[in-house]
Amino acid sequence: MRTDTLKYKYSYNADQADLYQTLVNEQLKYFQRTDPRIRHLEKGTRIQAQLTTKMKKFTTTNTMTVKDIVKNKLFQFETKQPDGEILQTYEFETNKRGKKFLIYSEQNTFNNARNQTNFIFIGMLYKFFYNRGVKKRMQYLDDLAIG
């Protein structure tokens, strides 16, 4: 795994198609809060949102774009910030034993080398909080999909 990528692997209980649809529905709600005209998500769907940066903790205008969407397999979007971009990916995987996982990752790319290096070092500490937050999010989606 790249040093600029954070990753979390979650073993889920819901039906894969239900969990995928729940994930897409939740992302759609998020996009609709910014632009109520959006009716469905597809590759290229884009919004502008006010988000707080991880590193400097200030609010910036960001562009979020759906980069890839493969039904029941993958949902990926990119957040472009003034200092760089974050590629966020939800991907479904089944191991050799048939155990199902939803893998979430964030690949962070910064516009200058200093910020990229700082993130690599801070990322080690941030990983603890990242894992806690992502686990809660995955459990929420799983529970919602089970219904």
mmCIF file of the C-alpha atoms, coordinates in Angstrom:
data_MODEL
# 
_entry.id   MODEL 
# 
loop_
_atom_site.group_PDB 
_atom_site.id 
_atom_site.type_symbol 
_atom_site.label_atom_id 
_atom_site.label_alt_id 
_atom_site.label_comp_id 
_atom_site.label_asym_id 
_atom_site.label_entity_id 
_atom_site.label_seq_id 
_atom_site.pdbx_PDB_ins_code 
_atom_site.Cartn_x 
_atom_site.Cartn_y 
_atom_site.Cartn_z 
_atom_site.occupancy 
_atom_site.B_iso_or_equiv 
_atom_site.pdbx_formal_charge 
_atom_site.auth_seq_id 
_atom_site.auth_comp_id 
_atom_site.auth_asym_id 
_atom_site.auth_atom_id 
_atom_site.pdbx_PDB_model_num 
ATOM 1   C CA . MET A 1 1   ? 0.000   0.000   0.000   1.00 0.00 ? 1   MET A CA 1 
ATOM 2   C CA . ARG A 1 2   ? 1.219   3.503   -0.764  1.00 0.00 ? 2   ARG A CA 1 
ATOM 3   C CA . THR A 1 3   ? 2.264   5.633   2.205   1.00 0.00 ? 3   THR A CA 1 
ATOM 4   C CA . ASP A 1 4   ? -0.230  8.310   1.147   1.00 0.00 ? 4   ASP A CA 1 
ATOM 5   C CA . THR A 1 5   ? -3.165  5.882   1.220   1.00 0.00 ? 5   THR A CA 1 
ATOM 6   C CA . LEU A 1 6   ? -5.248  4.984   4.252   1.00 0.00 ? 6   LEU A CA 1 
ATOM 7   C CA . LYS A 1 7   ? -7.217  1.756   4.024   1.00 0.00 ? 7   LYS A CA 1 
ATOM 8   C CA . TYR A 1 8   ? -9.815  -0.064  6.138   1.00 0.00 ? 8   TYR A CA 1 
ATOM 9   C CA . LYS A 1 9   ? -11.193 -3.560  5.504   1.00 0.00 ? 9   LYS A CA 1 
ATOM 10  C CA . TYR A 1 10  ? -14.652 -4.291  6.964   1.00 0.00 ? 10  TYR A CA 1 
ATOM 11  C CA . SER A 1 11  ? -16.321 -7.708  7.118   1.00 0.00 ? 11  SER A CA 1 
ATOM 12  C CA . TYR A 1 12  ? -20.015 -7.053  6.490   1.00 0.00 ? 12  TYR A CA 1 
ATOM 13  C CA . ASN A 1 13  ? -23.194 -9.037  7.193   1.00 0.00 ? 13  ASN A CA 1 
ATOM 14  C CA . ALA A 1 14  ? -25.723 -7.523  4.772   1.00 0.00 ? 14  ALA A CA 1 
ATOM 15  C CA . ASP A 1 15  ? -26.425 -8.788  1.294   1.00 0.00 ? 15  ASP A CA 1 
ATOM 16  C CA . GLN A 1 16  ? -23.785 -7.297  -1.025  1.00 0.00 ? 16  GLN A CA 1 
ATOM 17  C CA . ALA A 1 17  ? -26.323 -5.742  -3.412  1.00 0.00 ? 17  ALA A CA 1 
ATOM 18  C CA . ASP A 1 18  ? -28.252 -4.213  -0.487  1.00 0.00 ? 18  ASP A CA 1 
ATOM 19  C CA . LEU A 1 19  ? -25.081 -2.799  1.076   1.00 0.00 ? 19  LEU A CA 1 
ATOM 20  C CA . TYR A 1 20  ? -23.943 -1.381  -2.251  1.00 0.00 ? 20  TYR A CA 1 
ATOM 21  C CA . GLN A 1 21  ? -27.312 0.279   -2.838  1.00 0.00 ? 21  GLN A CA 1 
ATOM 22  C CA . THR A 1 22  ? -27.301 1.677   0.709   1.00 0.00 ? 22  THR A CA 1 
ATOM 23  C CA . LEU A 1 23  ? -23.838 3.127   0.154   1.00 0.00 ? 23  LEU A CA 1 
ATOM 24  C CA . VAL A 1 24  ? -24.890 4.760   -3.130  1.00 0.00 ? 24  VAL A CA 1 
ATOM 25  C CA . ASN A 1 25  ? -28.124 6.068   -1.571  1.00 0.00 ? 25  ASN A CA 1 
ATOM 26  C CA . GLU A 1 26  ? -26.226 7.653   1.323   1.00 0.00 ? 26  GLU A CA 1 
ATOM 27  C CA . GLN A 1 27  ? -23.736 9.276   -1.074  1.00 0.00 ? 27  GLN A CA 1 
ATOM 28  C CA . LEU A 1 28  ? -26.634 10.509  -3.213  1.00 0.00 ? 28  LEU A CA 1 
ATOM 29  C CA . LYS A 1 29  ? -28.218 12.161  -0.149  1.00 0.00 ? 29  LYS A CA 1 
ATOM 30  C CA . TYR A 1 30  ? -24.892 13.883  0.559   1.00 0.00 ? 30  TYR A CA 1 
ATOM 31  C CA . PHE A 1 31  ? -24.631 15.170  -3.017  1.00 0.00 ? 31  PHE A CA 1 
ATOM 32  C CA . GLN A 1 32  ? -28.284 16.285  -2.958  1.00 0.00 ? 32  GLN A CA 1 
ATOM 33  C CA . ARG A 1 33  ? -27.727 18.386  0.181   1.00 0.00 ? 33  ARG A CA 1 
ATOM 34  C CA . THR A 1 34  ? -25.397 20.505  -1.945  1.00 0.00 ? 34  THR A CA 1 
ATOM 35  C CA . ASP A 1 35  ? -27.327 20.253  -5.217  1.00 0.00 ? 35  ASP A CA 1 
ATOM 36  C CA . PRO A 1 36  ? -30.976 19.128  -4.897  1.00 0.00 ? 36  PRO A CA 1 
ATOM 37  C CA . ARG A 1 37  ? -31.236 18.826  -8.688  1.00 0.00 ? 37  ARG A CA 1 
ATOM 38  C CA . ILE A 1 38  ? -29.117 15.642  -8.664  1.00 0.00 ? 38  ILE A CA 1 
ATOM 39  C CA . ARG A 1 39  ? -31.419 12.621  -9.079  1.00 0.00 ? 39  ARG A CA 1 
ATOM 40  C CA . HIS A 1 40  ? -28.870 9.789   -9.359  1.00 0.00 ? 40  HIS A CA 1 
ATOM 41  C CA . LEU A 1 41  ? -25.108 9.278   -9.250  1.00 0.00 ? 41  LEU A CA 1 
ATOM 42  C CA . GLU A 1 42  ? -23.080 8.314   -12.270 1.00 0.00 ? 42  GLU A CA 1 
ATOM 43  C CA . LYS A 1 43  ? -19.522 8.726   -13.443 1.00 0.00 ? 43  LYS A CA 1 
ATOM 44  C CA . GLY A 1 44  ? -18.865 12.458  -13.751 1.00 0.00 ? 44  GLY A CA 1 
ATOM 45  C CA . THR A 1 45  ? -21.550 13.650  -11.290 1.00 0.00 ? 45  THR A CA 1 
ATOM 46  C CA . ARG A 1 46  ? -20.016 16.695  -9.568  1.00 0.00 ? 46  ARG A CA 1 
ATOM 47  C CA . ILE A 1 47  ? -20.755 19.054  -6.691  1.00 0.00 ? 47  ILE A CA 1 
ATOM 48  C CA . GLN A 1 48  ? -18.985 21.894  -4.922  1.00 0.00 ? 48  GLN A CA 1 
ATOM 49  C CA . ALA A 1 49  ? -18.972 21.629  -1.130  1.00 0.00 ? 49  ALA A CA 1 
ATOM 50  C CA . GLN A 1 50  ? -17.519 23.469  1.845   1.00 0.00 ? 50  GLN A CA 1 
ATOM 51  C CA . LEU A 1 51  ? -15.292 21.002  3.736   1.00 0.00 ? 51  LEU A CA 1 
ATOM 52  C CA . THR A 1 52  ? -12.794 21.221  6.582   1.00 0.00 ? 52  THR A CA 1 
ATOM 53  C CA . THR A 1 53  ? -9.251  20.148  5.731   1.00 0.00 ? 53  THR A CA 1 
ATOM 54  C CA . LYS A 1 54  ? -7.616  17.360  7.754   1.00 0.00 ? 54  LYS A CA 1 
ATOM 55  C CA . MET A 1 55  ? -4.220  18.982  8.069   1.00 0.00 ? 55  MET A CA 1 
ATOM 56  C CA . LYS A 1 56  ? -4.894  22.662  8.707   1.00 0.00 ? 56  LYS A CA 1 
ATOM 57  C CA . LYS A 1 57  ? -8.499  22.436  9.974   1.00 0.00 ? 57  LYS A CA 1 
ATOM 58  C CA . PHE A 1 58  ? -9.948  25.287  7.938   1.00 0.00 ? 58  PHE A CA 1 
ATOM 59  C CA . THR A 1 59  ? -12.944 25.363  5.613   1.00 0.00 ? 59  THR A CA 1 
ATOM 60  C CA . THR A 1 60  ? -12.338 25.368  1.877   1.00 0.00 ? 60  THR A CA 1 
ATOM 61  C CA . THR A 1 61  ? -14.402 25.076  -1.287  1.00 0.00 ? 61  THR A CA 1 
ATOM 62  C CA . ASN A 1 62  ? -13.945 21.615  -2.773  1.00 0.00 ? 62  ASN A CA 1 
ATOM 63  C CA . THR A 1 63  ? -15.133 19.838  -5.886  1.00 0.00 ? 63  THR A CA 1 
ATOM 64  C CA . MET A 1 64  ? -16.371 16.276  -5.424  1.00 0.00 ? 64  MET A CA 1 
ATOM 65  C CA . THR A 1 65  ? -16.680 14.119  -8.538  1.00 0.00 ? 65  THR A CA 1 
ATOM 66  C CA . VAL A 1 66  ? -17.828 10.527  -8.978  1.00 0.00 ? 66  VAL A CA 1 
ATOM 67  C CA . LYS A 1 67  ? -14.821 8.926   -10.711 1.00 0.00 ? 67  LYS A CA 1 
ATOM 68  C CA . ASP A 1 68  ? -16.031 5.362   -11.119 1.00 0.00 ? 68  ASP A CA 1 
ATOM 69  C CA . ILE A 1 69  ? -19.134 3.385   -10.290 1.00 0.00 ? 69  ILE A CA 1 
ATOM 70  C CA . VAL A 1 70  ? -19.590 -0.343  -10.924 1.00 0.00 ? 70  VAL A CA 1 
ATOM 71  C CA . LYS A 1 71  ? -22.854 -1.777  -9.622  1.00 0.00 ? 71  LYS A CA 1 
ATOM 72  C CA . ASN A 1 72  ? -22.381 -4.008  -6.558  1.00 0.00 ? 72  ASN A CA 1 
ATOM 73  C CA . LYS A 1 73  ? -18.580 -3.780  -6.835  1.00 0.00 ? 73  LYS A CA 1 
ATOM 74  C CA . LEU A 1 74  ? -17.114 -0.285  -6.670  1.00 0.00 ? 74  LEU A CA 1 
ATOM 75  C CA . PHE A 1 75  ? -17.907 3.316   -5.832  1.00 0.00 ? 75  PHE A CA 1 
ATOM 76  C CA . GLN A 1 76  ? -15.141 5.898   -6.157  1.00 0.00 ? 76  GLN A CA 1 
ATOM 77  C CA . PHE A 1 77  ? -15.074 9.652   -5.938  1.00 0.00 ? 77  PHE A CA 1 
ATOM 78  C CA . GLU A 1 78  ? -12.458 12.365  -5.859  1.00 0.00 ? 78  GLU A CA 1 
ATOM 79  C CA . THR A 1 79  ? -12.398 15.466  -3.696  1.00 0.00 ? 79  THR A CA 1 
ATOM 80  C CA . LYS A 1 80  ? -10.292 18.297  -5.112  1.00 0.00 ? 80  LYS A CA 1 
ATOM 81  C CA . GLN A 1 81  ? -9.133  20.756  -2.466  1.00 0.00 ? 81  GLN A CA 1 
ATOM 82  C CA . PRO A 1 82  ? -6.959  23.851  -2.846  1.00 0.00 ? 82  PRO A CA 1 
ATOM 83  C CA . ASP A 1 83  ? -3.959  21.897  -1.441  1.00 0.00 ? 83  ASP A CA 1 
ATOM 84  C CA . GLY A 1 84  ? -4.485  18.666  -3.403  1.00 0.00 ? 84  GLY A CA 1 
ATOM 85  C CA . GLU A 1 85  ? -6.954  15.850  -3.811  1.00 0.00 ? 85  GLU A CA 1 
ATOM 86  C CA . ILE A 1 86  ? -8.331  12.784  -2.072  1.00 0.00 ? 86  ILE A CA 1 
ATOM 87  C CA . LEU A 1 87  ? -9.414  9.716   -4.020  1.00 0.00 ? 87  LEU A CA 1 
ATOM 88  C CA . GLN A 1 88  ? -11.971 7.802   -1.934  1.00 0.00 ? 88  GLN A CA 1 
ATOM 89  C CA . THR A 1 89  ? -12.834 4.231   -2.914  1.00 0.00 ? 89  THR A CA 1 
ATOM 90  C CA . TYR A 1 90  ? -15.363 1.703   -1.641  1.00 0.00 ? 90  TYR A CA 1 
ATOM 91  C CA . GLU A 1 91  ? -14.665 -1.725  -3.112  1.00 0.00 ? 91  GLU A CA 1 
ATOM 92  C CA . PHE A 1 92  ? -16.295 -5.080  -2.460  1.00 0.00 ? 92  PHE A CA 1 
ATOM 93  C CA . GLU A 1 93  ? -14.054 -8.122  -2.183  1.00 0.00 ? 93  GLU A CA 1 
ATOM 94  C CA . THR A 1 94  ? -14.535 -11.814 -1.375  1.00 0.00 ? 94  THR A CA 1 
ATOM 95  C CA . ASN A 1 95  ? -11.534 -13.794 -0.137  1.00 0.00 ? 95  ASN A CA 1 
ATOM 96  C CA . LYS A 1 96  ? -10.689 -17.402 -1.071  1.00 0.00 ? 96  LYS A CA 1 
ATOM 97  C CA . ARG A 1 97  ? -12.754 -18.692 1.856   1.00 0.00 ? 97  ARG A CA 1 
ATOM 98  C CA . GLY A 1 98  ? -15.831 -16.802 0.715   1.00 0.00 ? 98  GLY A CA 1 
ATOM 99  C CA . LYS A 1 99  ? -15.656 -14.110 3.421   1.00 0.00 ? 99  LYS A CA 1 
ATOM 100 C CA . LYS A 1 100 ? -17.049 -10.779 2.178   1.00 0.00 ? 100 LYS A CA 1 
ATOM 101 C CA . PHE A 1 101 ? -15.331 -7.445  2.785   1.00 0.00 ? 101 PHE A CA 1 
ATOM 102 C CA . LEU A 1 102 ? -16.025 -3.830  1.975   1.00 0.00 ? 102 LEU A CA 1 
ATOM 103 C CA . ILE A 1 103 ? -12.709 -2.014  1.622   1.00 0.00 ? 103 ILE A CA 1 
ATOM 104 C CA . TYR A 1 104 ? -12.594 1.747   1.990   1.00 0.00 ? 104 TYR A CA 1 
ATOM 105 C CA . SER A 1 105 ? -9.479  3.702   1.082   1.00 0.00 ? 105 SER A CA 1 
ATOM 106 C CA . GLU A 1 106 ? -8.378  7.309   0.818   1.00 0.00 ? 106 GLU A CA 1 
ATOM 107 C CA . GLN A 1 107 ? -5.419  8.206   -1.347  1.00 0.00 ? 107 GLN A CA 1 
ATOM 108 C CA . ASN A 1 108 ? -4.178  11.703  -0.475  1.00 0.00 ? 108 ASN A CA 1 
ATOM 109 C CA . THR A 1 109 ? -2.169  13.719  -2.969  1.00 0.00 ? 109 THR A CA 1 
ATOM 110 C CA . PHE A 1 110 ? -0.916  17.202  -2.142  1.00 0.00 ? 110 PHE A CA 1 
ATOM 111 C CA . ASN A 1 111 ? 0.222   20.000  -4.444  1.00 0.00 ? 111 ASN A CA 1 
ATOM 112 C CA . ASN A 1 112 ? 3.524   20.489  -2.664  1.00 0.00 ? 112 ASN A CA 1 
ATOM 113 C CA . ALA A 1 113 ? 6.091   17.993  -1.414  1.00 0.00 ? 113 ALA A CA 1 
ATOM 114 C CA . ARG A 1 114 ? 6.215   19.459  2.089   1.00 0.00 ? 114 ARG A CA 1 
ATOM 115 C CA . ASN A 1 115 ? 2.510   18.828  2.695   1.00 0.00 ? 115 ASN A CA 1 
ATOM 116 C CA . GLN A 1 116 ? 2.823   15.331  1.192   1.00 0.00 ? 116 GLN A CA 1 
ATOM 117 C CA . THR A 1 117 ? 5.701   14.499  3.561   1.00 0.00 ? 117 THR A CA 1 
ATOM 118 C CA . ASN A 1 118 ? 3.868   15.981  6.553   1.00 0.00 ? 118 ASN A CA 1 
ATOM 119 C CA . PHE A 1 119 ? 0.820   13.864  5.772   1.00 0.00 ? 119 PHE A CA 1 
ATOM 120 C CA . ILE A 1 120 ? 2.903   10.691  5.661   1.00 0.00 ? 120 ILE A CA 1 
ATOM 121 C CA . PHE A 1 121 ? 4.181   11.363  9.191   1.00 0.00 ? 121 PHE A CA 1 
ATOM 122 C CA . ILE A 1 122 ? 0.909   12.695  10.598  1.00 0.00 ? 122 ILE A CA 1 
ATOM 123 C CA . GLY A 1 123 ? -0.937  9.898   8.805   1.00 0.00 ? 123 GLY A CA 1 
ATOM 124 C CA . MET A 1 124 ? 0.581   7.342   11.159  1.00 0.00 ? 124 MET A CA 1 
ATOM 125 C CA . LEU A 1 125 ? -1.065  9.071   14.128  1.00 0.00 ? 125 LEU A CA 1 
ATOM 126 C CA . TYR A 1 126 ? -4.214  9.932   12.180  1.00 0.00 ? 126 TYR A CA 1 
ATOM 127 C CA . LYS A 1 127 ? -4.668  6.243   11.192  1.00 0.00 ? 127 LYS A CA 1 
ATOM 128 C CA . PHE A 1 128 ? -6.009  5.398   14.680  1.00 0.00 ? 128 PHE A CA 1 
ATOM 129 C CA . PHE A 1 129 ? -8.791  8.002   14.435  1.00 0.00 ? 129 PHE A CA 1 
ATOM 130 C CA . TYR A 1 130 ? -9.362  7.159   10.769  1.00 0.00 ? 130 TYR A CA 1 
ATOM 131 C CA . ASN A 1 131 ? -9.936  3.469   11.590  1.00 0.00 ? 131 ASN A CA 1 
ATOM 132 C CA . ARG A 1 132 ? -12.403 4.316   14.370  1.00 0.00 ? 132 ARG A CA 1 
ATOM 133 C CA . GLY A 1 133 ? -14.387 6.673   12.157  1.00 0.00 ? 133 GLY A CA 1 
ATOM 134 C CA . VAL A 1 134 ? -14.459 4.373   9.140   1.00 0.00 ? 134 VAL A CA 1 
ATOM 135 C CA . LYS A 1 135 ? -15.458 1.372   11.262  1.00 0.00 ? 135 LYS A CA 1 
ATOM 136 C CA . LYS A 1 136 ? -18.438 3.327   12.645  1.00 0.00 ? 136 LYS A CA 1 
ATOM 137 C CA . ARG A 1 137 ? -19.412 4.401   9.121   1.00 0.00 ? 137 ARG A CA 1 
ATOM 138 C CA . MET A 1 138 ? -19.185 0.832   7.791   1.00 0.00 ? 138 MET A CA 1 
ATOM 139 C CA . GLN A 1 139 ? -21.233 -0.543  10.697  1.00 0.00 ? 139 GLN A CA 1 
ATOM 140 C CA . TYR A 1 140 ? -23.852 2.162   10.106  1.00 0.00 ? 140 TYR A CA 1 
ATOM 141 C CA . LEU A 1 141 ? -24.111 1.262   6.398   1.00 0.00 ? 141 LEU A CA 1 
ATOM 142 C CA . ASP A 1 142 ? -24.199 -2.468  7.176   1.00 0.00 ? 142 ASP A CA 1 
ATOM 143 C CA . ASP A 1 143 ? -26.976 -2.027  9.771   1.00 0.00 ? 143 ASP A CA 1 
ATOM 144 C CA . LEU A 1 144 ? -28.924 0.254   7.445   1.00 0.00 ? 144 LEU A CA 1 
ATOM 145 C CA . ALA A 1 145 ? -28.657 -2.290  4.604   1.00 0.00 ? 145 ALA A CA 1 
ATOM 146 C CA . ILE A 1 146 ? -29.894 -5.100  6.849   1.00 0.00 ? 146 ILE A CA 1 
ATOM 147 C CA . GLY A 1 147 ? -32.744 -2.840  7.749   1.00 0.00 ? 147 GLY A CA 1 
# 
